[in-house]
């Protein structure tokens, strides 16, 4: 049993994204902040977010080019909300203390892009999440984990960013003995909410909080019926 579970634990804990299979989310609502923040959602917790929204909505109309506004938005949000990287940070942690990882930071940017009316995609890889924004004539990448160079707009730099992530994922695949194809898929904001709940399940599980882990894993399945979430849900229910 240990020989089976140990590599599974390593693979689950290395990163919090999951393999995409048929997903049937309960809804595609435009603001999933309640789900992403869970029981800790409150008006007080969202005050800084609402202040940021008000600032960005005023600034948006002052920029002639959407790309220039997005660049302002990216770095403004990073300076104000994203202070310190810490794996398995939740959106709640972002709001409270500024700790973030690629999932929670991307969730914040996705909520803002949704509110501001941009067409964007959330890209899921085996060990990473990042965003791209479609401006019609061009695509811009938002790499939430890079406070200095995370706004990527040159096509060659976007390609290099993607290939570097794929190479890192392939290396990690080899290290854990994973023979499945690499994941590179676009997911919805609802599915990202499922990943956030999956993170909560992982955190609870590693702290021996089995009841909470089971509850979060079951909730995650309501938003994202993905392979690794199913694996975790089966494991914590035993």
Coordinates of N, CA and C in Angstrom, one line a residue:
X1 N 0.8 -1.2 0.0 CA 0.0 0.0 0.0 C 0.9 1.3 0.0
X2 N 1.9 1.3 0.8 CA 2.8 2.4 0.9 C 3.4 2.7 -0.5
X3 N 3.8 1.7 -1.2 CA 4.4 1.8 -2.5 C 3.5 2.5 -3.5
X4 N 2.2 2.3 -3.3 CA 1.2 3.0 -4.2 C 0.9 4.4 -3.8
X5 N 0.8 4.6 -2.5 CA 0.3 5.9 -2.0 C 1.4 6.9 -2.0
X6 N 2.7 6.5 -1.8 CA 3.8 7.5 -1.7 C 4.0 8.3 -3.0
X7 N 4.1 7.7 -4.1 CA 4.2 8.5 -5.4 C 3.0 9.3 -5.6
X8 N 1.8 8.8 -5.2 CA 0.6 9.5 -5.4 C 0.6 10.8 -4.6
X9 N 1.1 10.7 -3.3 CA 1.2 11.9 -2.5 C 2.1 12.9 -3.1
X10 N 3.3 12.4 -3.5 CA 4.3 13.3 -4.1 C 3.7 14.1 -5.3
X11 N 3.0 13.3 -6.1 CA 2.4 13.9 -7.4 C 1.3 14.9 -7.0
X12 N 0.5 14.6 -6.0 CA -0.6 15.5 -5.6 C -0.1 16.8 -4.9
X13 N 1.0 16.6 -4.1 CA 1.5 17.7 -3.4 C 2.4 18.6 -4.1
X14 N 3.0 18.1 -5.2 CA 3.9 18.9 -6.0 C 3.3 20.2 -6.5
X15 N 2.0 20.1 -6.9 CA 1.3 21.3 -7.3 C -0.2 21.0 -7.3
X16 N -1.0 22.1 -7.3 CA -2.4 22.0 -7.1 C -3.3 22.0 -8.3
X17 N -2.7 21.9 -9.5 CA -3.5 21.8 -10.7 C -3.8 20.4 -11.0
X18 N -4.8 20.1 -11.9 CA -5.3 18.8 -12.1 C -5.5 18.5 -13.6
X19 N -5.6 17.3 -14.0 CA -5.8 16.9 -15.3 C -7.3 17.2 -15.7
X20 N -7.5 17.8 -16.8 CA -8.9 18.1 -17.2 C -9.6 16.9 -17.8
X21 N -10.8 16.7 -17.2 CA -11.7 15.7 -17.8 C -13.1 16.4 -17.9
X22 N -14.1 15.7 -18.3 CA -15.4 16.4 -18.4 C -15.8 17.1 -17.1
X23 N -16.0 18.4 -17.3 CA -16.4 19.2 -16.1 C -17.8 19.8 -16.2
X24 N -18.6 19.7 -15.2 CA -20.0 20.2 -15.2 C -20.2 21.1 -14.0
X25 N -19.6 22.3 -14.1 CA -19.8 23.3 -13.0 C -21.2 23.6 -12.8
X26 N -21.6 24.0 -11.5 CA -22.9 24.4 -11.2 C -23.4 25.6 -11.9
X27 N -22.5 26.5 -12.2 CA -22.8 27.7 -12.9 C -21.6 28.4 -13.4
X28 N -21.7 29.3 -14.4 CA -20.6 30.1 -14.8 C -21.0 31.6 -14.4
X29 N -20.9 31.8 -13.1 CA -21.2 33.2 -12.6 C -20.0 34.1 -12.9
X30 N -20.3 35.4 -13.0 CA -19.2 36.3 -13.3 C -18.4 36.7 -12.1
X31 N -18.8 36.5 -10.9 CA -18.0 36.8 -9.7 C -18.1 35.6 -8.8
X32 N -17.0 34.8 -8.7 CA -16.9 33.7 -7.9 C -16.1 34.0 -6.6
X33 N -16.0 35.2 -6.2 CA -15.3 35.5 -5.0 C -15.8 34.8 -3.8
X34 N -17.1 34.6 -3.7 CA -17.7 33.9 -2.5 C -17.1 32.5 -2.5
X35 N -17.0 31.8 -3.6 CA -16.5 30.4 -3.6 C -15.0 30.4 -3.4
X36 N -14.3 31.4 -4.0 CA -12.9 31.4 -3.9 C -12.4 31.7 -2.4
X37 N -13.2 32.5 -1.7 CA -12.9 32.9 -0.4 C -13.5 32.0 0.7
X38 N -14.5 31.2 0.3 CA -15.2 30.3 1.2 C -15.9 30.9 2.3
X39 N -15.9 30.3 3.5 CA -16.6 30.8 4.7 C -16.0 32.1 5.2
X40 N -14.8 32.4 4.8 CA -14.1 33.6 5.3 C -14.5 34.9 4.5
X41 N -15.4 34.7 3.5 CA -15.8 35.9 2.7 C -16.5 36.8 3.6
X42 N -16.2 38.1 3.5 CA -16.9 39.2 4.2 C -16.7 40.5 3.5
X43 N -17.5 41.4 3.8 CA -17.4 42.8 3.2 C -16.1 43.4 3.5
X44 N -15.7 43.2 4.8 CA -14.4 43.8 5.3 C -13.2 43.2 4.5
X45 N -13.3 41.9 4.3 CA -12.2 41.2 3.6 C -12.1 41.7 2.2
X46 N -13.2 42.1 1.6 CA -13.2 42.5 0.2 C -13.0 44.0 0.0
X47 N -12.8 44.7 1.1 CA -12.6 46.2 1.0 C -11.5 46.6 0.1
X48 N -10.3 46.0 0.2 CA -9.2 46.4 -0.6 C -9.4 46.0 -2.1
X49 N -10.1 44.9 -2.3 CA -10.4 44.5 -3.7 C -11.4 45.5 -4.3
X50 N -12.4 46.0 -3.6 CA -13.3 46.9 -4.1 C -12.6 48.3 -4.3
X51 N -11.6 48.6 -3.5 CA -10.9 49.9 -3.7 C -10.1 49.8 -5.0
X52 N -9.5 48.6 -5.2 CA -8.7 48.4 -6.4 C -9.6 48.4 -7.7
X53 N -10.8 47.8 -7.6 CA -11.7 47.9 -8.7 C -12.1 49.4 -9.0
X54 N -12.4 50.2 -8.0 CA -12.7 51.6 -8.2 C -11.6 52.3 -8.9
X55 N -10.3 52.1 -8.4 CA -9.2 52.7 -9.0 C -9.0 52.3 -10.5
X56 N -9.1 51.0 -10.8 CA -8.9 50.5 -12.1 C -10.0 51.0 -13.1
X57 N -11.2 51.1 -12.6 CA -12.3 51.5 -13.5 C -12.2 53.0 -13.9
X58 N -11.6 53.8 -13.0 CA -11.3 55.2 -13.3 C -10.2 55.3 -14.3
X59 N -9.1 54.5 -14.0 CA -8.0 54.5 -14.9 C -8.2 54.0 -16.3
X60 N -9.1 53.0 -16.4 CA -9.3 52.3 -17.7 C -9.7 53.3 -18.8
X61 N -10.5 54.3 -18.5 CA -10.9 55.2 -19.6 C -9.9 56.2 -19.9
X62 N -8.8 56.3 -19.2 CA -7.8 57.3 -19.4 C -6.7 56.8 -20.3
X63 N -6.7 55.5 -20.6 CA -5.7 54.9 -21.5 C -6.3 54.7 -22.9
X64 N -5.5 55.1 -23.9 CA -5.9 55.0 -25.3 C -5.8 53.5 -25.7
X65 N -4.7 52.9 -25.2 CA -4.5 51.5 -25.6 C -4.8 50.5 -24.5
X66 N -5.5 49.5 -24.8 CA -5.9 48.5 -23.8 C -4.6 47.8 -23.2
X67 N -3.6 47.6 -24.0 CA -2.4 47.0 -23.5 C -1.7 47.9 -22.5
X68 N -1.7 49.2 -22.7 CA -1.1 50.1 -21.7 C -1.9 50.0 -20.4
X69 N -3.2 50.0 -20.5 CA -4.0 49.9 -19.2 C -3.7 48.6 -18.5
X70 N -3.6 47.5 -19.3 CA -3.4 46.2 -18.7 C -2.0 46.1 -18.0
X71 N -1.0 46.8 -18.6 CA 0.3 46.8 -18.0 C 0.2 47.6 -16.6
X72 N -0.5 48.7 -16.6 CA -0.7 49.4 -15.4 C -1.4 48.5 -14.3
X73 N -2.5 47.9 -14.8 CA -3.3 47.0 -13.9 C -2.4 45.9 -13.3
X74 N -1.6 45.2 -14.1 CA -0.8 44.1 -13.7 C 0.1 44.5 -12.5
X75 N 0.9 45.6 -12.8 CA 1.9 46.0 -11.8 C 1.3 46.7 -10.6
X76 N 0.2 47.4 -10.8 CA -0.5 48.0 -9.7 C -1.0 47.0 -8.7
X77 N -1.7 46.0 -9.3 CA -2.2 44.9 -8.4 C -1.1 44.1 -7.7
X78 N 0.0 43.9 -8.4 CA 1.1 43.2 -7.8 C 1.6 44.0 -6.6
X79 N 1.8 45.3 -6.8 CA 2.4 46.1 -5.7 C 1.4 46.2 -4.5
X80 N 0.1 46.3 -4.8 CA -0.8 46.5 -3.7 C -1.2 45.2 -3.0
X81 N -1.4 44.1 -3.8 CA -2.0 42.9 -3.2 C -1.0 41.7 -3.0
X82 N 0.0 41.6 -3.9 CA 0.8 40.4 -3.9 C 2.2 40.6 -3.3
X83 N 2.4 40.3 -2.1 CA 3.6 40.7 -1.3 C 4.6 39.6 -1.3
X84 N 4.2 38.3 -1.1 CA 5.2 37.2 -0.8 C 4.6 35.9 -1.4
X85 N 5.5 35.2 -2.1 CA 5.1 33.9 -2.7 C 5.1 32.9 -1.6
X86 N 4.1 32.1 -1.6 CA 4.0 30.9 -0.7 C 3.1 29.9 -1.3
X87 N 3.6 28.7 -1.6 CA 2.8 27.7 -2.2 C 1.6 27.3 -1.4
X88 N 0.5 27.0 -2.0 CA -0.7 26.6 -1.4 C -1.4 27.8 -0.7
X89 N -1.0 29.0 -1.0 CA -1.7 30.2 -0.5 C -3.1 30.2 -1.2
X90 N -4.1 30.7 -0.4 CA -5.5 30.8 -0.9 C -5.7 32.3 -1.2
X91 N -6.8 32.5 -1.9 CA -7.2 33.9 -2.2 C -7.4 34.7 -0.9
X92 N -7.9 33.9 0.1 CA -8.1 34.5 1.5 C -6.7 35.1 2.0
X93 N -5.7 34.3 1.8 CA -4.3 34.8 2.2 C -3.9 36.0 1.4
X94 N -4.2 36.0 0.1 CA -3.9 37.2 -0.6 C -4.6 38.5 0.0
X95 N -5.9 38.3 0.3 CA -6.6 39.5 0.8 C -6.2 39.9 2.2
X96 N -5.8 38.9 3.0 CA -5.4 39.2 4.4 C -4.0 39.6 4.6
X97 N -3.0 38.9 3.9 CA -1.6 39.2 4.2 C -0.8 39.4 2.9
X98 N -1.3 39.2 1.8 CA -0.5 39.4 0.5 C 0.3 38.2 0.1
X99 N 0.2 37.0 0.8 CA 0.9 35.8 0.4 C 0.1 35.2 -0.7
X100 N 0.8 34.7 -1.7 CA 0.1 34.2 -2.9 C 0.9 33.0 -3.6
X101 N 0.2 32.3 -4.4 CA 0.9 31.4 -5.4 C 0.3 31.6 -6.7
X102 N 0.6 30.8 -7.7 CA 0.1 31.0 -9.0 C -1.4 30.9 -9.1
X103 N -2.0 30.0 -8.3 CA -3.5 29.8 -8.4 C -4.2 31.0 -7.8
X104 N -3.8 31.3 -6.6 CA -4.5 32.4 -5.9 C -4.3 33.7 -6.5
X105 N -3.1 34.0 -7.0 CA -2.8 35.3 -7.7 C -3.6 35.3 -9.0
X106 N -3.6 34.2 -9.7 CA -4.3 34.2 -11.0 C -5.8 34.3 -10.8
X107 N -6.3 33.8 -9.7 CA -7.7 34.0 -9.3 C -8.1 35.4 -9.1
X108 N -7.2 36.2 -8.5 CA -7.4 37.6 -8.3 C -7.4 38.3 -9.6
X109 N -6.4 38.1 -10.4 CA -6.4 38.7 -11.7 C -7.6 38.4 -12.6
X110 N -8.0 37.1 -12.5 CA -9.2 36.7 -13.3 C -10.4 37.4 -12.9
X111 N -10.6 37.5 -11.6 CA -11.8 38.3 -11.1 C -11.8 39.7 -11.6
X112 N -10.6 40.3 -11.6 CA -10.5 41.7 -12.0 C -10.8 41.8 -13.5
X113 N -10.2 40.9 -14.3 CA -10.4 41.0 -15.8 C -11.8 40.7 -16.1
X114 N -12.5 39.8 -15.4 CA -13.9 39.6 -15.6 C -14.7 40.9 -15.3
X115 N -14.4 41.5 -14.2 CA -15.1 42.7 -13.8 C -14.9 43.9 -14.8
X116 N -13.7 43.9 -15.4 CA -13.3 45.0 -16.3 C -13.7 44.8 -17.7
X117 N -14.2 43.6 -18.0 CA -14.8 43.3 -19.3 C -13.8 42.8 -20.3
X118 N -12.7 42.2 -19.9 CA -11.7 41.7 -20.8 C -11.9 40.2 -21.2
X119 N -11.6 39.9 -22.4 CA -11.6 38.5 -22.8 C -10.3 37.8 -22.5
X120 N -10.3 36.8 -21.6 CA -9.1 36.2 -21.1 C -9.2 34.7 -21.0
X121 N -8.1 34.1 -20.9 CA -8.1 32.6 -20.7 C -7.2 32.3 -19.5
X122 N -7.6 31.3 -18.8 CA -6.8 30.7 -17.7 C -6.2 29.4 -18.2
X123 N -4.8 29.4 -18.1 CA -4.1 28.2 -18.7 C -3.6 27.3 -17.6
X124 N -4.1 26.1 -17.6 CA -3.7 25.1 -16.7 C -2.6 24.2 -17.2
X125 N -1.5 24.1 -16.5 CA -0.5 23.1 -16.8 C -0.4 22.2 -15.6
X126 N 0.5 21.2 -15.7 CA 0.6 20.2 -14.7 C 1.0 20.8 -13.3
X127 N 1.9 21.8 -13.4 CA 2.4 22.4 -12.2 C 2.3 23.9 -12.1
X128 N 1.5 24.5 -12.9 CA 1.4 25.9 -13.0 C 0.1 26.4 -13.6
X129 N -0.2 27.7 -13.3 CA -1.4 28.4 -13.8 C -0.9 29.8 -14.3
X130 N -1.4 30.2 -15.4 CA -1.1 31.6 -15.8 C -2.3 32.1 -16.7
X131 N -2.3 33.4 -17.0 CA -3.4 34.0 -17.8 C -2.9 34.6 -19.1
X132 N -3.8 34.6 -20.0 CA -3.6 35.4 -21.3 C -4.8 36.2 -21.5
X133 N -4.6 37.4 -22.1 CA -5.7 38.3 -22.5 C -5.7 38.5 -24.0
X134 N -6.9 38.3 -24.6 CA -7.1 38.5 -26.0 C -7.5 39.9 -26.3
X135 N -6.7 40.7 -27.0 CA -7.0 42.0 -27.4 C -7.5 42.2 -28.8
X136 N -7.7 41.0 -29.5 CA -8.2 41.1 -30.9 C -7.0 40.9 -31.8
X137 N -6.1 42.0 -31.8 CA -5.0 42.0 -32.7 C -3.7 41.4 -32.1
X138 N -3.8 41.1 -30.8 CA -2.6 40.6 -30.1 C -3.1 39.9 -28.8
X139 N -2.1 39.1 -28.3 CA -2.4 38.4 -27.0 C -1.3 38.9 -26.0
X140 N -1.7 39.0 -24.8 CA -0.8 39.4 -23.7 C -0.9 38.4 -22.6
X141 N 0.3 38.0 -22.1 CA 0.3 37.0 -21.0 C 0.6 37.7 -19.7
X142 N -0.2 37.3 -18.7 CA 0.0 37.7 -17.3 C 0.5 36.6 -16.5
X143 N 1.8 36.7 -16.1 CA 2.5 35.7 -15.3 C 2.5 36.2 -13.8
X144 N 1.5 35.8 -13.1 CA 1.2 36.3 -11.7 C 2.3 36.1 -10.7
X145 N 3.2 35.1 -11.0 CA 4.3 34.9 -10.0 C 5.5 35.7 -10.3
X146 N 5.5 36.5 -11.3 CA 6.7 37.3 -11.6 C 6.4 38.8 -11.4
X147 N 6.8 39.4 -10.3 CA 6.4 40.8 -10.1 C 7.2 41.8 -10.9
X148 N 8.3 41.4 -11.5 CA 9.1 42.3 -12.3 C 8.9 42.2 -13.8
X149 N 8.8 41.0 -14.3 CA 8.6 40.8 -15.8 C 7.4 39.9 -16.1
X150 N 6.4 39.9 -15.3 CA 5.2 39.1 -15.5 C 4.3 39.6 -16.6
X151 N 4.4 40.8 -17.0 CA 3.6 41.3 -18.1 C 4.3 41.1 -19.4
X152 N 3.9 40.1 -20.2 CA 4.6 39.6 -21.4 C 3.7 39.9 -22.6
X153 N 4.3 40.8 -23.5 CA 3.5 41.2 -24.7 C 4.1 40.9 -26.0
X154 N 5.4 40.6 -26.0 CA 6.1 40.3 -27.3 C 5.9 38.8 -27.7
X155 N 5.4 38.6 -28.9 CA 5.1 37.2 -29.3 C 6.3 36.2 -29.0
X156 N 7.5 36.6 -29.3 CA 8.6 35.7 -29.1 C 8.8 35.4 -27.6
X157 N 8.6 36.4 -26.8 CA 8.7 36.2 -25.3 C 7.6 35.3 -24.8
X158 N 6.4 35.5 -25.4 CA 5.3 34.6 -25.0 C 5.6 33.2 -25.3
X159 N 6.1 32.9 -26.5 CA 6.4 31.6 -26.9 C 7.5 31.0 -26.0
X160 N 8.5 31.8 -25.7 CA 9.6 31.3 -24.8 C 9.1 31.0 -23.4
X161 N 8.2 31.8 -22.9 CA 7.5 31.6 -21.6 C 6.8 30.3 -21.6
X162 N 6.0 30.0 -22.6 CA 5.3 28.8 -22.7 C 6.2 27.6 -22.8
X163 N 7.2 27.6 -23.6 CA 8.1 26.5 -23.8 C 8.9 26.2 -22.5
X164 N 9.3 27.3 -21.8 CA 10.0 27.1 -20.5 C 9.2 26.4 -19.5
X165 N 7.9 26.7 -19.4 CA 7.0 26.1 -18.5 C 6.8 24.6 -18.9
X166 N 6.7 24.3 -20.2 CA 6.5 22.9 -20.6 C 7.8 22.1 -20.3
X167 N 8.9 22.7 -20.5 CA 10.2 22.0 -20.1 C 10.3 21.7 -18.6
X168 N 9.9 22.6 -17.8 CA 9.9 22.4 -16.4 C 8.9 21.4 -16.0
X169 N 7.7 21.4 -16.6 CA 6.7 20.4 -16.3 C 7.2 19.0 -16.7
X170 N 7.9 18.9 -17.8 CA 8.4 17.6 -18.3 C 9.5 17.1 -17.3
X171 N 10.3 17.9 -16.8 CA 11.3 17.6 -15.8 C 10.7 17.0 -14.6
X172 N 9.7 17.7 -14.1 CA 9.0 17.3 -12.9 C 8.3 16.0 -13.1
X173 N 7.7 15.8 -14.3 CA 7.1 14.5 -14.6 C 8.1 13.4 -14.5
X174 N 9.3 13.6 -15.0 CA 10.3 12.5 -14.9 C 10.7 12.3 -13.5
X175 N 10.8 13.3 -12.7 CA 11.3 13.1 -11.3 C 10.3 12.3 -10.5
X176 N 9.0 12.5 -10.7 CA 8.0 11.7 -10.0 C 7.5 10.5 -10.7
X177 N 8.1 10.2 -11.8 CA 7.8 9.0 -12.5 C 6.4 9.0 -13.2
X178 N 5.9 10.2 -13.5 CA 4.6 10.3 -14.2 C 4.8 10.1 -15.7
X179 N 4.0 9.2 -16.2 CA 4.1 8.9 -17.7 C 2.9 9.4 -18.5
X180 N 2.0 10.1 -17.8 CA 0.8 10.7 -18.5 C 1.3 11.9 -19.4
X181 N 0.5 12.2 -20.4 CA 0.8 13.4 -21.2 C 0.8 14.7 -20.4
X182 N 1.6 15.6 -20.8 CA 1.5 16.9 -20.1 C 0.2 17.6 -20.4
X183 N -0.2 18.3 -19.4 CA -1.5 19.1 -19.4 C -1.2 20.5 -19.9
X184 N -1.9 20.9 -20.9 CA -1.9 22.3 -21.3 C -3.3 22.7 -21.9
X185 N -4.1 23.2 -21.0 CA -5.5 23.4 -21.3 C -6.0 24.8 -20.8
X186 N -7.0 25.3 -21.5 CA -7.7 26.5 -21.0 C -8.9 26.0 -20.1
X187 N -9.0 26.7 -18.9 CA -10.1 26.3 -18.0 C -10.9 27.6 -17.7
X188 N -12.0 27.4 -17.1 CA -12.9 28.5 -16.8 C -12.7 29.1 -15.4
X189 N -13.2 30.2 -15.1 CA -13.1 30.8 -13.8 C -13.8 29.8 -12.8
X190 N -14.9 29.2 -13.2 CA -15.6 28.3 -12.3 C -14.6 27.1 -12.0
X191 N -13.9 26.6 -13.0 CA -13.0 25.5 -12.7 C -11.8 25.9 -11.9
X192 N -11.4 27.2 -12.0 CA -10.4 27.7 -11.2 C -10.8 27.7 -9.7
X193 N -12.1 28.0 -9.5 CA -12.7 28.0 -8.2 C -12.6 26.5 -7.6
X194 N -12.8 25.5 -8.5 CA -12.6 24.2 -8.1 C -11.2 23.9 -7.7
X195 N -10.2 24.4 -8.4 CA -8.8 24.2 -8.0 C -8.5 24.9 -6.6
X196 N -9.2 26.0 -6.4 CA -9.0 26.7 -5.1 C -9.5 25.8 -4.0
X197 N -10.7 25.2 -4.2 CA -11.2 24.3 -3.2 C -10.3 23.0 -3.0
X198 N -9.8 22.6 -4.1 CA -8.8 21.5 -4.1 C -7.6 21.8 -3.2
X199 N -7.1 23.1 -3.3 CA -6.0 23.5 -2.5 C -6.4 23.4 -1.0
X200 N -7.6 23.9 -0.7 CA -8.1 23.8 0.7 C -8.1 22.4 1.2
X201 N -8.5 21.4 0.3 CA -8.5 20.0 0.7 C -7.1 19.5 0.9
X202 N -6.1 19.9 0.0 CA -4.8 19.5 0.2 C -4.2 20.0 1.5
X203 N -4.4 21.3 1.8 CA -3.9 21.9 3.1 C -4.5 21.2 4.3
X204 N -5.8 20.9 4.3 CA -6.4 20.2 5.4 C -5.9 18.8 5.5
X205 N -5.7 18.1 4.4 CA -5.2 16.7 4.4 C -3.8 16.6 5.0
X206 N -2.9 17.5 4.5 CA -1.6 17.4 5.0 C -1.5 17.8 6.5
X207 N -2.5 18.4 7.0 CA -2.5 18.8 8.5 C -3.3 17.7 9.3
X208 N -3.6 16.6 8.6 CA -4.4 15.5 9.3 C -5.8 15.9 9.6
X209 N -6.3 16.9 9.0 CA -7.7 17.3 9.2 C -8.6 16.6 8.1
X210 N -8.8 15.3 8.4 CA -9.4 14.5 7.3 C -10.9 14.9 7.0
X211 N -11.6 15.3 8.0 CA -13.0 15.6 7.8 C -13.1 16.8 6.9
X212 N -12.3 17.9 7.2 CA -12.3 19.1 6.4 C -11.8 18.8 4.9
X213 N -10.7 17.9 4.9 CA -10.2 17.6 3.5 C -11.3 16.9 2.7
X214 N -12.0 16.0 3.3 CA -13.1 15.4 2.5 C -14.2 16.3 2.1
X215 N -14.5 17.3 2.9 CA -15.6 18.3 2.6 C -15.1 19.1 1.4
X216 N -13.9 19.6 1.5 CA -13.3 20.5 0.5 C -13.2 19.8 -0.8
X217 N -12.7 18.5 -0.8 CA -12.6 17.7 -2.0 C -13.9 17.5 -2.7
X218 N -14.9 17.2 -1.9 CA -16.3 17.0 -2.5 C -16.8 18.3 -3.1
X219 N -16.6 19.4 -2.4 CA -17.0 20.7 -3.0 C -16.3 21.0 -4.3
X220 N -15.0 20.7 -4.3 CA -14.2 20.9 -5.5 C -14.7 20.2 -6.7
X221 N -15.2 19.0 -6.5 CA -15.8 18.2 -7.6 C -17.0 18.8 -8.1
X222 N -17.7 19.6 -7.4 CA -18.9 20.3 -7.9 C -18.6 21.4 -8.9
X223 N -17.3 21.8 -8.9 CA -16.9 22.9 -9.8 C -16.0 22.4 -10.9
X224 N -15.3 21.3 -10.6 CA -14.3 20.8 -11.6 C -14.1 19.3 -11.4
X225 N -14.7 18.5 -12.2 CA -14.6 17.1 -12.2 C -13.4 16.6 -12.9
X226 N -12.3 16.8 -12.2 CA -11.0 16.6 -12.8 C -10.3 15.4 -12.2
X227 N -9.4 14.7 -12.9 CA -8.8 13.5 -12.6 C -8.2 13.5 -11.2
X228 N -7.3 14.5 -11.0 CA -6.6 14.5 -9.7 C -7.5 14.9 -8.5
X229 N -8.5 15.7 -8.8 CA -9.5 16.0 -7.7 C -10.2 14.7 -7.3
X230 N -10.6 13.9 -8.4 CA -11.3 12.6 -8.1 C -10.4 11.7 -7.3
X231 N -9.1 11.7 -7.7 CA -8.1 10.8 -6.9 C -8.0 11.2 -5.5
X232 N -7.9 12.5 -5.2 CA -7.8 13.0 -3.9 C -9.1 12.7 -3.1
X233 N -10.3 13.0 -3.7 CA -11.6 12.7 -3.1 C -11.7 11.3 -2.7
X234 N -11.3 10.4 -3.5 CA -11.3 8.9 -3.2 C -10.4 8.6 -2.1
X235 N -9.2 9.2 -2.1 CA -8.2 8.9 -1.1 C -8.6 9.4 0.3
X236 N -9.1 10.6 0.4 CA -9.5 11.2 1.7 C -10.8 10.5 2.3
X237 N -11.6 9.9 1.4 CA -12.8 9.3 1.8 C -12.6 7.9 2.4
X238 N -11.4 7.3 2.3 CA -11.2 6.0 2.8 C -11.0 6.0 4.3

